[in-house]
mmCIF file of C-alpha atoms in Angstrom:
data_model
loop_
_atom_site.group_PDB
_atom_site.id
_atom_site.type_symbol
_atom_site.label_atom_id
_atom_site.label_comp_id
_atom_site.label_asym_id
_atom_site.label_seq_id
_atom_site.Cartn_x
_atom_site.Cartn_y
_atom_site.Cartn_z
ATOM 1 C CA UNK A 1 104.204 104.697 132.861
ATOM 2 C CA UNK A 2 107.741 102.990 133.536
ATOM 3 C CA UNK A 3 106.238 99.579 134.382
ATOM 4 C CA UNK A 4 103.784 100.079 131.304
ATOM 5 C CA UNK A 5 106.836 100.828 129.128
ATOM 6 C CA UNK A 6 108.616 97.737 130.512
ATOM 7 C CA UNK A 7 105.690 95.484 129.872
ATOM 8 C CA UNK A 8 105.264 96.744 126.438
ATOM 9 C CA UNK A 9 109.185 96.371 125.532
ATOM 10 C CA UNK A 10 108.687 92.570 127.273
ATOM 11 C CA UNK A 11 106.074 91.650 124.808
ATOM 12 C CA UNK A 12 107.972 93.139 121.741
ATOM 13 C CA UNK A 13 111.060 91.333 122.836
ATOM 14 C CA UNK A 14 108.911 88.036 123.174
ATOM 15 C CA UNK A 15 107.487 88.625 119.604
ATOM 16 C CA UNK A 16 110.823 89.110 117.814
ATOM 17 C CA UNK A 17 111.858 85.677 119.766
ATOM 18 C CA UNK A 18 108.688 83.668 118.387
ATOM 19 C CA UNK A 19 109.435 84.987 114.644
ATOM 20 C CA UNK A 20 113.416 84.455 115.107
ATOM 21 C CA UNK A 21 113.251 81.619 112.863
ATOM 22 C CA UNK A 22 111.514 83.299 109.873
ATOM 23 C CA UNK A 23 113.973 86.341 110.836
ATOM 24 C CA UNK A 24 117.111 83.844 110.453
ATOM 25 C CA UNK A 25 115.780 82.438 107.095
ATOM 26 C CA UNK A 26 115.272 86.073 105.922
ATOM 27 C CA UNK A 27 118.631 86.969 106.983
ATOM 28 C CA UNK A 28 120.421 83.709 105.204
ATOM 29 C CA UNK A 29 118.340 84.288 102.227
ATOM 30 C CA UNK A 30 119.658 87.911 101.767
ATOM 31 C CA UNK A 31 123.169 86.642 102.169
ATOM 32 C CA UNK A 32 122.784 83.937 99.458
ATOM 33 C CA UNK A 33 120.932 85.875 97.028
ATOM 34 C CA UNK A 34 122.249 89.689 98.017
ATOM 35 C CA UNK A 35 118.481 90.597 97.542
ATOM 36 C CA UNK A 36 116.202 88.370 99.658
ATOM 37 C CA UNK A 37 112.848 87.373 98.008
ATOM 38 C CA UNK A 38 110.964 84.251 98.126
ATOM 39 C CA UNK A 39 111.248 83.295 101.896
ATOM 40 C CA UNK A 40 110.844 86.805 102.904
ATOM 41 C CA UNK A 41 107.690 87.052 101.100
ATOM 42 C CA UNK A 42 106.339 83.568 102.115
ATOM 43 C CA UNK A 43 107.385 84.698 106.117
ATOM 44 C CA UNK A 44 105.596 88.417 105.510
ATOM 45 C CA UNK A 45 102.585 86.892 104.523
ATOM 46 C CA UNK A 46 102.405 84.092 107.365
ATOM 47 C CA UNK A 47 102.798 87.120 109.868
ATOM 48 C CA UNK A 48 100.152 89.010 107.974
ATOM 49 C CA UNK A 49 97.485 86.680 108.697
ATOM 50 C CA UNK A 50 97.829 86.206 112.409
ATOM 51 C CA UNK A 51 94.886 87.681 114.124
ATOM 52 C CA UNK A 52 94.541 90.300 116.819
ATOM 53 C CA UNK A 53 97.017 91.756 119.267
ATOM 54 C CA UNK A 54 99.436 88.769 118.857
ATOM 55 C CA UNK A 55 99.402 89.530 115.100
ATOM 56 C CA UNK A 56 100.350 92.907 115.761
ATOM 57 C CA UNK A 57 103.330 92.087 117.989
ATOM 58 C CA UNK A 58 104.455 89.210 115.463
ATOM 59 C CA UNK A 59 104.731 91.775 112.695
ATOM 60 C CA UNK A 60 106.041 94.299 114.728
ATOM 61 C CA UNK A 61 108.829 92.126 115.613
ATOM 62 C CA UNK A 62 109.248 90.375 112.174
ATOM 63 C CA UNK A 63 109.823 93.737 110.317
ATOM 64 C CA UNK A 64 112.001 95.082 113.325
ATOM 65 C CA UNK A 65 114.506 92.218 112.271
ATOM 66 C CA UNK A 66 113.995 92.154 108.513
ATOM 67 C CA UNK A 67 113.387 95.863 107.060
ATOM 68 C CA UNK A 68 115.760 98.412 107.132
ATOM 69 C CA UNK A 69 114.296 100.051 109.853
ATOM 70 C CA UNK A 70 110.837 99.472 111.812
ATOM 71 C CA UNK A 71 110.040 101.046 115.209
ATOM 72 C CA UNK A 72 108.602 99.042 118.203
ATOM 73 C CA UNK A 73 106.275 101.814 118.363
ATOM 74 C CA UNK A 74 104.204 100.981 115.436
ATOM 75 C CA UNK A 75 100.693 99.328 114.807
ATOM 76 C CA UNK A 76 100.638 96.903 111.658
ATOM 77 C CA UNK A 77 97.090 95.675 111.428
ATOM 78 C CA UNK A 78 95.891 92.165 109.872
ATOM 79 C CA UNK A 79 96.319 91.192 106.416
ATOM 80 C CA UNK A 80 99.154 94.197 105.751
ATOM 81 C CA UNK A 81 102.456 93.490 104.515
ATOM 82 C CA UNK A 82 105.481 95.060 103.239
ATOM 83 C CA UNK A 83 107.011 93.568 100.219
ATOM 84 C CA UNK A 84 110.312 95.045 99.996
ATOM 85 C CA UNK A 85 113.293 94.980 102.730
ATOM 86 C CA UNK A 86 114.469 98.279 102.215
ATOM 87 C CA UNK A 87 111.099 99.883 103.603
ATOM 88 C CA UNK A 88 111.425 102.144 106.647
ATOM 89 C CA UNK A 89 108.648 102.559 109.324
ATOM 90 C CA UNK A 90 109.302 105.077 111.775
ATOM 91 C CA UNK A 91 107.593 105.563 115.472
ATOM 92 C CA UNK A 92 103.956 106.291 115.981
ATOM 93 C CA UNK A 93 103.132 104.946 112.438
ATOM 94 C CA UNK A 94 99.559 103.251 112.393
ATOM 95 C CA UNK A 95 99.038 100.651 109.363
ATOM 96 C CA UNK A 96 95.709 99.429 108.874
ATOM 97 C CA UNK A 97 94.158 96.338 107.838
ATOM 98 C CA UNK A 98 94.716 94.835 104.269
ATOM 99 C CA UNK A 99 97.523 97.207 103.186
ATOM 100 C CA UNK A 100 100.209 96.348 100.514
ATOM 101 C CA UNK A 101 103.488 98.476 100.982
ATOM 102 C CA UNK A 102 106.619 98.520 98.886
ATOM 103 C CA UNK A 103 109.764 100.571 99.113
ATOM 104 C CA UNK A 104 108.227 103.140 101.575
ATOM 105 C CA UNK A 105 109.583 105.418 103.828
ATOM 106 C CA UNK A 106 106.652 105.974 106.609
ATOM 107 C CA UNK A 107 107.810 108.903 108.760
ATOM 108 C CA UNK A 108 106.989 109.504 112.478
ATOM 109 C CA UNK A 109 103.100 109.909 113.166
ATOM 110 C CA UNK A 110 101.583 109.061 109.845
ATOM 111 C CA UNK A 111 97.996 107.179 109.579
ATOM 112 C CA UNK A 112 97.232 104.834 107.000
ATOM 113 C CA UNK A 113 93.556 103.404 106.781
ATOM 114 C CA UNK A 114 92.849 100.082 105.245
ATOM 115 C CA UNK A 115 93.278 98.761 101.586
ATOM 116 C CA UNK A 116 95.948 101.114 100.788
ATOM 117 C CA UNK A 117 98.337 100.127 98.375
ATOM 118 C CA UNK A 118 101.872 101.982 98.119
ATOM 119 C CA UNK A 119 104.104 100.398 95.256
ATOM 120 C CA UNK A 120 107.521 101.434 94.928
ATOM 121 C CA UNK A 121 107.060 104.266 92.473
ATOM 122 C CA UNK A 122 105.069 104.029 89.015
ATOM 123 C CA UNK A 123 107.635 102.625 86.881
ATOM 124 C CA UNK A 124 108.583 99.179 88.143
ATOM 125 C CA UNK A 125 107.356 97.434 84.716
ATOM 126 C CA UNK A 126 108.753 98.179 81.285
ATOM 127 C CA UNK A 127 107.564 97.575 78.010
ATOM 128 C CA UNK A 128 109.113 94.687 76.117
ATOM 129 C CA UNK A 129 110.230 94.505 72.416
ATOM 130 C CA UNK A 130 107.197 92.121 71.600
ATOM 131 C CA UNK A 131 104.678 94.271 73.135
ATOM 132 C CA UNK A 132 104.380 93.048 76.691
ATOM 133 C CA UNK A 133 105.487 94.020 79.875
ATOM 134 C CA UNK A 134 108.401 92.803 82.070
ATOM 135 C CA UNK A 135 107.985 91.651 85.693
ATOM 136 C CA UNK A 136 108.997 93.967 88.520
ATOM 137 C CA UNK A 137 112.523 95.749 87.380
ATOM 138 C CA UNK A 138 114.566 96.023 90.552
ATOM 139 C CA UNK A 139 116.446 98.836 89.205
ATOM 140 C CA UNK A 140 113.381 100.851 88.848
ATOM 141 C CA UNK A 141 112.237 100.330 92.372
ATOM 142 C CA UNK A 142 111.662 104.121 94.052
ATOM 143 C CA UNK A 143 111.308 104.842 97.855
ATOM 144 C CA UNK A 144 107.898 106.600 98.314
ATOM 145 C CA UNK A 145 108.125 108.995 101.363
ATOM 146 C CA UNK A 146 105.160 109.454 103.458
ATOM 147 C CA UNK A 147 104.702 112.075 106.360
ATOM 148 C CA UNK A 148 105.345 112.664 108.931
ATOM 149 C CA UNK A 149 101.977 113.308 110.328
ATOM 150 C CA UNK A 150 100.318 112.496 107.215
ATOM 151 C CA UNK A 151 96.867 110.518 106.811
ATOM 152 C CA UNK A 152 96.219 108.370 103.937
ATOM 153 C CA UNK A 153 92.338 107.514 103.672
ATOM 154 C CA UNK A 154 90.550 103.885 102.601
ATOM 155 C CA UNK A 155 91.645 102.571 99.323
ATOM 156 C CA UNK A 156 93.916 105.172 98.144
ATOM 157 C CA UNK A 157 96.788 104.212 95.610
ATOM 158 C CA UNK A 158 99.889 106.278 96.313
ATOM 159 C CA UNK A 159 102.570 106.166 93.647
ATOM 160 C CA UNK A 160 104.492 109.523 94.615
ATOM 161 C CA UNK A 161 105.635 111.267 97.932
ATOM 162 C CA UNK A 162 103.512 112.884 100.164
ATOM 163 C CA UNK A 163 104.608 115.513 102.510
ATOM 164 C CA UNK A 164 104.380 116.652 105.987
ATOM 165 C CA UNK A 165 101.041 116.974 107.532
ATOM 166 C CA UNK A 166 98.840 116.266 104.352
ATOM 167 C CA UNK A 167 95.625 114.216 103.850
ATOM 168 C CA UNK A 168 95.286 111.845 101.061
ATOM 169 C CA UNK A 169 91.334 111.404 100.516
ATOM 170 C CA UNK A 170 89.633 107.708 100.426
ATOM 171 C CA UNK A 171 89.991 106.003 97.055
ATOM 172 C CA UNK A 172 92.372 108.839 95.543
ATOM 173 C CA UNK A 173 95.399 108.154 92.975
ATOM 174 C CA UNK A 174 98.268 109.897 93.788
ATOM 175 C CA UNK A 175 100.514 110.142 90.604
ATOM 176 C CA UNK A 176 102.472 113.427 91.540
ATOM 177 C CA UNK A 177 104.195 114.315 94.563
ATOM 178 C CA UNK A 178 101.960 116.041 97.236
ATOM 179 C CA UNK A 179 102.999 119.360 98.829
ATOM 180 C CA UNK A 180 102.852 119.643 102.814
ATOM 181 C CA UNK A 181 99.860 120.411 104.625
ATOM 182 C CA UNK A 182 96.978 120.132 101.910
ATOM 183 C CA UNK A 183 94.137 117.680 101.263
ATOM 184 C CA UNK A 184 94.186 116.054 97.798
ATOM 185 C CA UNK A 185 91.573 113.976 96.230
ATOM 186 C CA UNK A 186 90.404 112.306 93.405
ATOM 187 C CA UNK A 187 91.873 110.155 90.299
ATOM 188 C CA UNK A 188 94.428 111.802 89.574
ATOM 189 C CA UNK A 189 94.835 113.025 93.101
ATOM 190 C CA UNK A 190 94.345 117.206 93.029
ATOM 191 C CA UNK A 191 94.370 119.727 95.968
ATOM 192 C CA UNK A 192 91.173 120.626 97.214
ATOM 193 C CA UNK A 193 92.053 122.201 100.554
ATOM 194 C CA UNK A 194 95.059 123.625 102.387
ATOM 195 C CA UNK A 195 96.043 123.804 105.942
ATOM 196 C CA UNK A 196 97.825 126.421 107.953
ATOM 197 C CA UNK A 197 101.047 124.193 108.939
ATOM 198 C CA UNK A 198 102.609 124.710 112.204
ATOM 199 C CA UNK A 199 105.564 127.696 112.434
ATOM 200 C CA UNK A 200 108.078 124.932 113.802
ATOM 201 C CA UNK A 201 107.486 122.222 111.671
ATOM 202 C CA UNK A 202 110.507 120.552 109.974
ATOM 203 C CA UNK A 203 110.978 117.642 108.163
ATOM 204 C CA UNK A 204 113.109 115.127 109.967
#
């Protein structure tokens, strides 16, 4: 086990070294603009399209060095990208293919299937006086907390927090916070089942 851990750490360090030019560019961009933006977006899209295990390693290394927090013990699948640097990805998080994640906090042991969207809340655009809509309003961004130990199914849209141990069925649209240890489904998502939580479960 010790040798396996050393090998894994070495691979992750190599991944961070490979993406270091992108990470440095993102750091400089953030220093200049105080928010970061276009170069971070460009870099995230580049690493999202690297296939296979090398892609997983590079995405993990890139987000480790650019997000608020990203564990080296997580999985980020092909085509998945994080659009905001304030995101947090904890240990043992699994993110499938083609996911788009905003300002999320993915807690330990959370599993996300493919084609899931978790934007930064449901009020990131505002109505204008002429009847149109604004682009993203930075001040309206909300951190969506998911987990720990949550399962989010294929193609779900999650715009509110999902508490510990819950399941969001495939194709569901979550617009209100989901309690712990329940299954929700539908549009809008509603509770369809309740699970017994472990006696010692506590949100970290």
